[in-house]
């Protein structure tokens, strides 16, 4: 990737478009819902689709539609916040699918997905729609807190004109940064998830180690946050690690697929690292132990149960 690929969009491109944007959101879960609220505030109108209507968004002025086709008919750009590409592909085809209603449509994939899969889907959609439907990958980092606050890191990949447009549309959700061509955002997200998973695993392990050694965990986290071990994850999950509360915020099982995508990139680039295989094995074991539906802070419980 050249230095020129890793650039922030032009400031002028991130200003709100002069004409009203017809924006839709597909997927209104823990991340999609607060992002949709920001998009509604930014653009004054929003069309949404999910398995069930979200009354709080409708009350704020969004328009809920019953099918992906209706969503595409009402939108020039759609943000997809589904778990992965298979969930999106299931909504593309058929009489009520997204493609049935699509004219010129920019699909912004905010899911953490395979960079290889994103490129393959883009190639297929361009061929099947004569170029009317284009993709941008725009996975995000910052968790539910960042989604609510509008402070997400948004990792863009795609053609320059498309990523500039996506950056303008998503600016109120956080900081959009173009990493390069299509799939580059997903590569960046895989790098991000390696660091997040390693940090979560380390925090779970050191919490158990320190407590069994008689240390006060609040004092320990004060020290950690003030040094090189400090991070957004350490700060945001501190209370959960200290108290052992692993009730779900973002669930740990999604890290298995995220690390699998990182493995695809490692294989494609001939990168034989020491850390990634260990992380994949640890989170596979965590899910097999029945902890996958708990918060990432369940790495503390996971370590405790291992003995």
mmCIF file of C-alpha atoms in Angstrom:
data_model
loop_
_atom_site.group_PDB
_atom_site.id
_atom_site.type_symbol
_atom_site.label_atom_id
_atom_site.label_comp_id
_atom_site.label_asym_id
_atom_site.label_seq_id
_atom_site.Cartn_x
_atom_site.Cartn_y
_atom_site.Cartn_z
ATOM 1 C CA UNK A 1 0.000 0.000 0.000
ATOM 2 C CA UNK A 2 1.512 3.349 -0.985
ATOM 3 C CA UNK A 3 1.795 6.316 1.307
ATOM 4 C CA UNK A 4 -0.760 8.121 -0.858
ATOM 5 C CA UNK A 5 -3.376 5.454 -0.092
ATOM 6 C CA UNK A 6 -3.353 6.201 3.628
ATOM 7 C CA UNK A 7 -4.965 9.616 3.707
ATOM 8 C CA UNK A 8 -7.801 11.325 5.440
ATOM 9 C CA UNK A 9 -10.583 12.553 3.144
ATOM 10 C CA UNK A 10 -10.438 16.185 2.077
ATOM 11 C CA UNK A 11 -12.000 18.405 4.773
ATOM 12 C CA UNK A 12 -14.305 19.809 2.114
ATOM 13 C CA UNK A 13 -15.518 16.293 1.359
ATOM 14 C CA UNK A 14 -16.597 15.644 4.953
ATOM 15 C CA UNK A 15 -18.907 18.644 5.049
ATOM 16 C CA UNK A 16 -22.605 17.864 4.883
ATOM 17 C CA UNK A 17 -23.685 17.509 1.245
ATOM 18 C CA UNK A 18 -25.469 20.545 -0.177
ATOM 19 C CA UNK A 19 -28.477 18.535 -1.386
ATOM 20 C CA UNK A 20 -30.482 16.421 1.053
ATOM 21 C CA UNK A 21 -28.950 12.978 1.393
ATOM 22 C CA UNK A 22 -31.201 9.958 0.994
ATOM 23 C CA UNK A 23 -29.602 7.655 3.536
ATOM 24 C CA UNK A 24 -30.763 4.284 4.795
ATOM 25 C CA UNK A 25 -29.603 1.966 7.568
ATOM 26 C CA UNK A 26 -29.879 -1.823 7.464
ATOM 27 C CA UNK A 27 -29.330 -3.390 10.890
ATOM 28 C CA UNK A 28 -30.209 -1.601 14.112
ATOM 29 C CA UNK A 29 -28.407 -3.503 16.830
ATOM 30 C CA UNK A 30 -26.132 -2.236 19.561
ATOM 31 C CA UNK A 31 -23.960 -0.318 17.074
ATOM 32 C CA UNK A 32 -26.418 0.371 14.256
ATOM 33 C CA UNK A 33 -29.057 2.036 16.420
ATOM 34 C CA UNK A 34 -26.916 4.867 17.862
ATOM 35 C CA UNK A 35 -25.228 5.392 14.495
ATOM 36 C CA UNK A 36 -28.671 5.714 12.918
ATOM 37 C CA UNK A 37 -29.572 8.384 15.480
ATOM 38 C CA UNK A 38 -26.494 10.385 14.445
ATOM 39 C CA UNK A 39 -27.305 9.974 10.752
ATOM 40 C CA UNK A 40 -30.857 11.173 11.356
ATOM 41 C CA UNK A 41 -29.542 14.229 13.195
ATOM 42 C CA UNK A 42 -27.006 14.944 10.450
ATOM 43 C CA UNK A 43 -29.253 14.578 7.426
ATOM 44 C CA UNK A 44 -32.719 15.407 8.748
ATOM 45 C CA UNK A 45 -34.268 12.244 7.313
ATOM 46 C CA UNK A 46 -33.475 8.551 7.447
ATOM 47 C CA UNK A 47 -35.001 5.317 6.170
ATOM 48 C CA UNK A 48 -34.446 2.217 8.284
ATOM 49 C CA UNK A 49 -35.052 -1.512 8.086
ATOM 50 C CA UNK A 50 -34.562 -4.210 10.693
ATOM 51 C CA UNK A 51 -36.293 -7.398 11.721
ATOM 52 C CA UNK A 52 -38.517 -5.397 14.074
ATOM 53 C CA UNK A 53 -39.427 -1.687 13.958
ATOM 54 C CA UNK A 54 -37.400 0.585 16.236
ATOM 55 C CA UNK A 55 -40.033 2.906 17.641
ATOM 56 C CA UNK A 56 -37.535 5.241 19.271
ATOM 57 C CA UNK A 57 -36.086 6.083 15.837
ATOM 58 C CA UNK A 58 -39.538 6.451 14.304
ATOM 59 C CA UNK A 59 -40.458 8.832 17.125
ATOM 60 C CA UNK A 60 -37.382 10.904 16.237
ATOM 61 C CA UNK A 61 -38.467 11.162 12.599
ATOM 62 C CA UNK A 62 -37.004 8.129 10.848
ATOM 63 C CA UNK A 63 -39.127 6.157 8.390
ATOM 64 C CA UNK A 64 -39.255 2.398 8.934
ATOM 65 C CA UNK A 65 -39.890 0.162 5.914
ATOM 66 C CA UNK A 66 -40.781 -3.506 5.902
ATOM 67 C CA UNK A 67 -38.402 -4.834 3.216
ATOM 68 C CA UNK A 68 -34.845 -4.251 1.979
ATOM 69 C CA UNK A 69 -36.339 -3.441 -1.446
ATOM 70 C CA UNK A 70 -38.243 -0.493 0.011
ATOM 71 C CA UNK A 71 -35.081 0.618 1.802
ATOM 72 C CA UNK A 72 -33.126 0.668 -1.461
ATOM 73 C CA UNK A 73 -35.931 2.480 -3.298
ATOM 74 C CA UNK A 74 -35.807 5.274 -0.715
ATOM 75 C CA UNK A 75 -31.994 5.555 -0.493
ATOM 76 C CA UNK A 76 -28.953 6.624 -2.468
ATOM 77 C CA UNK A 77 -26.624 5.227 0.197
ATOM 78 C CA UNK A 78 -27.231 2.475 2.757
ATOM 79 C CA UNK A 79 -25.161 1.807 5.867
ATOM 80 C CA UNK A 80 -25.113 -1.916 6.670
ATOM 81 C CA UNK A 81 -24.577 -2.783 10.354
ATOM 82 C CA UNK A 82 -25.174 -6.542 10.323
ATOM 83 C CA UNK A 83 -22.899 -9.130 11.974
ATOM 84 C CA UNK A 84 -21.231 -10.251 8.724
ATOM 85 C CA UNK A 85 -21.562 -10.627 4.942
ATOM 86 C CA UNK A 86 -23.791 -13.743 4.973
ATOM 87 C CA UNK A 87 -26.498 -11.758 6.799
ATOM 88 C CA UNK A 88 -26.272 -9.066 4.106
ATOM 89 C CA UNK A 89 -26.233 -11.517 1.196
ATOM 90 C CA UNK A 90 -29.430 -13.120 2.512
ATOM 91 C CA UNK A 91 -31.164 -9.744 2.038
ATOM 92 C CA UNK A 92 -29.879 -8.925 -1.447
ATOM 93 C CA UNK A 93 -31.823 -11.192 -3.775
ATOM 94 C CA UNK A 94 -35.492 -11.883 -4.450
ATOM 95 C CA UNK A 95 -38.545 -9.740 -5.068
ATOM 96 C CA UNK A 96 -38.133 -7.941 -1.734
ATOM 97 C CA UNK A 97 -34.336 -7.923 -1.722
ATOM 98 C CA UNK A 98 -32.125 -4.849 -1.695
ATOM 99 C CA UNK A 99 -31.128 -5.253 -5.339
ATOM 100 C CA UNK A 100 -34.751 -5.274 -6.492
ATOM 101 C CA UNK A 101 -35.145 -1.692 -5.353
ATOM 102 C CA UNK A 102 -31.664 -0.368 -6.099
ATOM 103 C CA UNK A 103 -30.968 2.384 -8.578
ATOM 104 C CA UNK A 104 -27.606 4.100 -8.182
ATOM 105 C CA UNK A 105 -26.746 2.864 -4.682
ATOM 106 C CA UNK A 106 -23.661 3.115 -2.462
ATOM 107 C CA UNK A 107 -23.607 0.264 0.059
ATOM 108 C CA UNK A 108 -21.429 1.100 3.078
ATOM 109 C CA UNK A 109 -20.481 -2.113 4.880
ATOM 110 C CA UNK A 110 -19.877 -1.286 8.529
ATOM 111 C CA UNK A 111 -19.720 -4.942 9.553
ATOM 112 C CA UNK A 112 -16.419 -6.532 10.530
ATOM 113 C CA UNK A 113 -16.031 -8.855 7.552
ATOM 114 C CA UNK A 114 -13.551 -10.604 5.313
ATOM 115 C CA UNK A 115 -11.640 -8.192 3.079
ATOM 116 C CA UNK A 116 -11.503 -10.943 0.459
ATOM 117 C CA UNK A 117 -15.255 -11.482 0.767
ATOM 118 C CA UNK A 118 -15.992 -7.771 0.429
ATOM 119 C CA UNK A 119 -14.007 -7.552 -2.810
ATOM 120 C CA UNK A 120 -15.708 -10.644 -4.219
ATOM 121 C CA UNK A 121 -19.157 -9.285 -3.359
ATOM 122 C CA UNK A 122 -18.340 -5.930 -4.964
ATOM 123 C CA UNK A 123 -17.209 -7.618 -8.176
ATOM 124 C CA UNK A 124 -20.396 -9.665 -8.340
ATOM 125 C CA UNK A 125 -22.715 -6.741 -7.593
ATOM 126 C CA UNK A 126 -21.056 -4.452 -10.138
ATOM 127 C CA UNK A 127 -21.422 -7.137 -12.803
ATOM 128 C CA UNK A 128 -25.033 -7.943 -11.935
ATOM 129 C CA UNK A 129 -26.174 -4.304 -11.727
ATOM 130 C CA UNK A 130 -24.043 -2.827 -14.535
ATOM 131 C CA UNK A 131 -22.144 -0.780 -11.977
ATOM 132 C CA UNK A 132 -25.188 0.830 -10.359
ATOM 133 C CA UNK A 133 -24.440 -0.713 -6.946
ATOM 134 C CA UNK A 134 -21.002 0.016 -5.462
ATOM 135 C CA UNK A 135 -19.445 -0.953 -2.165
ATOM 136 C CA UNK A 136 -17.362 0.814 0.436
ATOM 137 C CA UNK A 137 -16.093 -1.022 3.479
ATOM 138 C CA UNK A 138 -16.321 1.103 6.621
ATOM 139 C CA UNK A 139 -15.883 -1.058 9.749
ATOM 140 C CA UNK A 140 -15.791 0.865 13.005
ATOM 141 C CA UNK A 141 -14.005 0.701 16.330
ATOM 142 C CA UNK A 142 -14.943 2.308 19.622
ATOM 143 C CA UNK A 143 -17.703 0.049 20.879
ATOM 144 C CA UNK A 144 -21.172 0.993 21.992
ATOM 145 C CA UNK A 145 -19.821 3.936 23.981
ATOM 146 C CA UNK A 146 -18.178 5.371 20.869
ATOM 147 C CA UNK A 147 -21.283 4.745 18.786
ATOM 148 C CA UNK A 148 -23.453 6.663 21.233
ATOM 149 C CA UNK A 149 -20.948 9.509 21.584
ATOM 150 C CA UNK A 150 -20.254 9.794 17.854
ATOM 151 C CA UNK A 151 -16.528 9.193 18.386
ATOM 152 C CA UNK A 152 -15.994 5.986 16.412
ATOM 153 C CA UNK A 153 -12.913 5.332 14.330
ATOM 154 C CA UNK A 154 -14.324 4.616 10.861
ATOM 155 C CA UNK A 155 -11.959 2.692 8.563
ATOM 156 C CA UNK A 156 -12.769 3.302 4.906
ATOM 157 C CA UNK A 157 -11.779 1.269 1.871
ATOM 158 C CA UNK A 158 -12.894 1.868 -1.699
ATOM 159 C CA UNK A 159 -12.554 4.151 -4.691
ATOM 160 C CA UNK A 160 -11.665 7.703 -3.706
ATOM 161 C CA UNK A 161 -14.939 9.262 -4.842
ATOM 162 C CA UNK A 162 -16.959 6.626 -2.998
ATOM 163 C CA UNK A 163 -14.975 6.902 0.230
ATOM 164 C CA UNK A 164 -15.179 10.688 0.115
ATOM 165 C CA UNK A 165 -18.934 10.413 -0.177
ATOM 166 C CA UNK A 166 -19.127 7.854 2.639
ATOM 167 C CA UNK A 167 -16.949 10.076 4.836
ATOM 168 C CA UNK A 168 -19.308 12.995 4.291
ATOM 169 C CA UNK A 169 -22.339 10.893 5.165
ATOM 170 C CA UNK A 170 -20.800 9.254 8.250
ATOM 171 C CA UNK A 171 -18.913 12.241 9.673
ATOM 172 C CA UNK A 172 -21.254 12.727 12.638
ATOM 173 C CA UNK A 173 -20.690 9.105 13.711
ATOM 174 C CA UNK A 174 -16.965 9.593 14.281
ATOM 175 C CA UNK A 175 -13.713 10.103 12.368
ATOM 176 C CA UNK A 176 -13.672 8.555 8.886
ATOM 177 C CA UNK A 177 -10.208 7.721 7.500
ATOM 178 C CA UNK A 178 -9.504 6.229 4.070
ATOM 179 C CA UNK A 179 -6.956 3.418 4.273
ATOM 180 C CA UNK A 180 -6.877 2.533 0.587
ATOM 181 C CA UNK A 181 -8.838 0.550 -2.019
ATOM 182 C CA UNK A 182 -11.810 -1.680 -1.292
ATOM 183 C CA UNK A 183 -11.050 -4.108 1.538
ATOM 184 C CA UNK A 184 -8.441 -1.855 3.150
ATOM 185 C CA UNK A 185 -10.871 -0.846 5.897
ATOM 186 C CA UNK A 186 -11.429 -4.510 6.769
ATOM 187 C CA UNK A 187 -7.672 -5.131 6.875
ATOM 188 C CA UNK A 188 -7.324 -2.223 9.306
ATOM 189 C CA UNK A 189 -10.184 -3.608 11.405
ATOM 190 C CA UNK A 190 -8.484 -6.995 11.561
ATOM 191 C CA UNK A 191 -5.345 -5.281 12.852
ATOM 192 C CA UNK A 192 -7.499 -3.437 15.383
ATOM 193 C CA UNK A 193 -9.156 -6.666 16.537
ATOM 194 C CA UNK A 194 -5.838 -8.392 17.060
ATOM 195 C CA UNK A 195 -4.819 -5.617 19.451
ATOM 196 C CA UNK A 196 -8.226 -5.577 21.184
ATOM 197 C CA UNK A 197 -8.307 -9.354 21.656
ATOM 198 C CA UNK A 198 -4.724 -9.464 22.914
ATOM 199 C CA UNK A 199 -5.433 -6.645 25.364
ATOM 200 C CA UNK A 200 -8.645 -8.259 26.619
ATOM 201 C CA UNK A 201 -6.919 -11.590 27.094
ATOM 202 C CA UNK A 202 -4.016 -9.948 28.920
ATOM 203 C CA UNK A 203 -6.326 -7.939 31.191
ATOM 204 C CA UNK A 204 -8.291 -11.036 32.133
ATOM 205 C CA UNK A 205 -5.131 -12.947 32.927
ATOM 206 C CA UNK A 206 -3.370 -10.236 34.927
ATOM 207 C CA UNK A 207 -6.554 -9.530 36.905
ATOM 208 C CA UNK A 208 -6.654 -13.132 38.103
ATOM 209 C CA UNK A 209 -2.915 -13.245 38.690
ATOM 210 C CA UNK A 210 -2.962 -10.010 40.713
ATOM 211 C CA UNK A 211 -6.005 -10.920 42.803
ATOM 212 C CA UNK A 212 -4.558 -14.319 43.674
ATOM 213 C CA UNK A 213 -1.385 -12.506 44.713
ATOM 214 C CA UNK A 214 -3.329 -10.312 47.140
ATOM 215 C CA UNK A 215 -3.256 -7.041 45.157
ATOM 216 C CA UNK A 216 -6.104 -4.515 45.302
ATOM 217 C CA UNK A 217 -7.514 -4.469 41.777
ATOM 218 C CA UNK A 218 -8.653 -0.838 41.818
ATOM 219 C CA UNK A 219 -5.143 0.248 42.749
ATOM 220 C CA UNK A 220 -3.672 -2.015 40.096
ATOM 221 C CA UNK A 221 -5.846 -0.504 37.364
ATOM 222 C CA UNK A 222 -4.894 3.016 38.489
ATOM 223 C CA UNK A 223 -1.252 2.070 37.947
ATOM 224 C CA UNK A 224 -1.890 0.304 34.634
ATOM 225 C CA UNK A 225 -3.891 3.174 33.166
ATOM 226 C CA UNK A 226 -1.158 5.660 34.061
ATOM 227 C CA UNK A 227 1.536 3.772 32.175
ATOM 228 C CA UNK A 228 2.110 2.092 28.825
ATOM 229 C CA UNK A 229 -0.587 -0.495 29.619
ATOM 230 C CA UNK A 230 -3.245 2.221 29.624
ATOM 231 C CA UNK A 231 -5.727 2.170 26.748
ATOM 232 C CA UNK A 232 -9.327 2.950 25.854
ATOM 233 C CA UNK A 233 -10.151 -0.713 26.440
ATOM 234 C CA UNK A 234 -8.460 -0.731 29.848
ATOM 235 C CA UNK A 235 -10.446 2.356 30.838
ATOM 236 C CA UNK A 236 -13.816 1.310 29.416
ATOM 237 C CA UNK A 237 -13.719 -2.254 30.782
ATOM 238 C CA UNK A 238 -12.000 -1.453 34.077
ATOM 239 C CA UNK A 239 -15.119 -1.864 36.227
ATOM 240 C CA UNK A 240 -16.018 -5.134 34.566
ATOM 241 C CA UNK A 241 -12.583 -6.636 35.104
ATOM 242 C CA UNK A 242 -12.350 -5.411 38.695
ATOM 243 C CA UNK A 243 -15.805 -6.656 39.722
ATOM 244 C CA UNK A 244 -15.960 -9.726 37.483
ATOM 245 C CA UNK A 245 -19.086 -8.424 35.732
ATOM 246 C CA UNK A 246 -19.076 -9.928 32.252
ATOM 247 C CA UNK A 247 -22.691 -9.211 31.354
ATOM 248 C CA UNK A 248 -22.711 -8.613 27.597
ATOM 249 C CA UNK A 249 -21.964 -5.330 25.918
ATOM 250 C CA UNK A 250 -20.150 -6.541 22.830
ATOM 251 C CA UNK A 251 -20.097 -10.333 22.946
ATOM 252 C CA UNK A 252 -16.848 -12.284 22.961
ATOM 253 C CA UNK A 253 -17.865 -14.883 20.353
ATOM 254 C CA UNK A 254 -17.627 -12.367 17.502
ATOM 255 C CA UNK A 255 -13.887 -12.225 18.116
ATOM 256 C CA UNK A 256 -13.605 -15.759 16.696
ATOM 257 C CA UNK A 257 -14.743 -14.639 13.231
ATOM 258 C CA UNK A 258 -12.762 -11.397 13.473
ATOM 259 C CA UNK A 259 -9.557 -13.317 14.174
ATOM 260 C CA UNK A 260 -10.417 -15.767 11.388
ATOM 261 C CA UNK A 261 -10.459 -12.825 8.974
ATOM 262 C CA UNK A 262 -7.084 -11.725 10.308
ATOM 263 C CA UNK A 263 -5.879 -15.266 9.601
ATOM 264 C CA UNK A 264 -7.052 -14.968 5.981
ATOM 265 C CA UNK A 265 -5.004 -11.801 5.581
ATOM 266 C CA UNK A 266 -1.964 -13.405 7.202
ATOM 267 C CA UNK A 267 -2.195 -16.329 4.792
ATOM 268 C CA UNK A 268 -2.700 -14.085 1.769
ATOM 269 C CA UNK A 269 0.317 -11.946 2.677
ATOM 270 C CA UNK A 270 2.592 -14.768 3.797
ATOM 271 C CA UNK A 271 2.764 -13.385 7.337
ATOM 272 C CA UNK A 272 3.687 -16.080 9.864
ATOM 273 C CA UNK A 273 3.280 -14.331 13.213
ATOM 274 C CA UNK A 274 3.500 -15.809 16.688
ATOM 275 C CA UNK A 275 0.574 -13.931 18.283
ATOM 276 C CA UNK A 276 -2.373 -14.517 15.946
ATOM 277 C CA UNK A 277 -2.434 -18.339 16.234
ATOM 278 C CA UNK A 278 -2.350 -18.044 20.033
ATOM 279 C CA UNK A 279 -5.208 -15.543 20.051
ATOM 280 C CA UNK A 280 -7.332 -17.704 17.759
ATOM 281 C CA UNK A 281 -6.750 -20.773 19.923
ATOM 282 C CA UNK A 282 -7.600 -18.869 23.116
ATOM 283 C CA UNK A 283 -10.885 -17.429 21.834
ATOM 284 C CA UNK A 284 -11.883 -20.753 20.268
ATOM 285 C CA UNK A 285 -11.370 -22.326 23.692
ATOM 286 C CA UNK A 286 -13.294 -19.514 25.392
ATOM 287 C CA UNK A 287 -16.322 -20.059 23.166
ATOM 288 C CA UNK A 288 -16.116 -23.826 23.582
ATOM 289 C CA UNK A 289 -16.189 -23.208 27.359
ATOM 290 C CA UNK A 290 -19.625 -21.604 26.952
ATOM 291 C CA UNK A 291 -18.512 -17.996 27.507
ATOM 292 C CA UNK A 292 -19.024 -16.648 23.976
ATOM 293 C CA UNK A 293 -22.225 -14.726 24.722
ATOM 294 C CA UNK A 294 -20.578 -12.757 27.541
ATOM 295 C CA UNK A 295 -18.663 -9.490 27.350
ATOM 296 C CA UNK A 296 -15.006 -9.427 26.302
ATOM 297 C CA UNK A 297 -14.244 -8.998 30.007
ATOM 298 C CA UNK A 298 -15.170 -12.668 30.353
ATOM 299 C CA UNK A 299 -11.484 -13.333 29.714
ATOM 300 C CA UNK A 300 -11.189 -12.959 33.508
ATOM 301 C CA UNK A 301 -13.733 -15.755 34.081
ATOM 302 C CA UNK A 302 -12.078 -17.804 31.349
ATOM 303 C CA UNK A 303 -8.707 -17.563 33.107
ATOM 304 C CA UNK A 304 -10.231 -18.399 36.494
ATOM 305 C CA UNK A 305 -11.889 -21.510 35.110
ATOM 306 C CA UNK A 306 -8.697 -22.761 33.525
ATOM 307 C CA UNK A 307 -7.239 -23.209 37.011
#
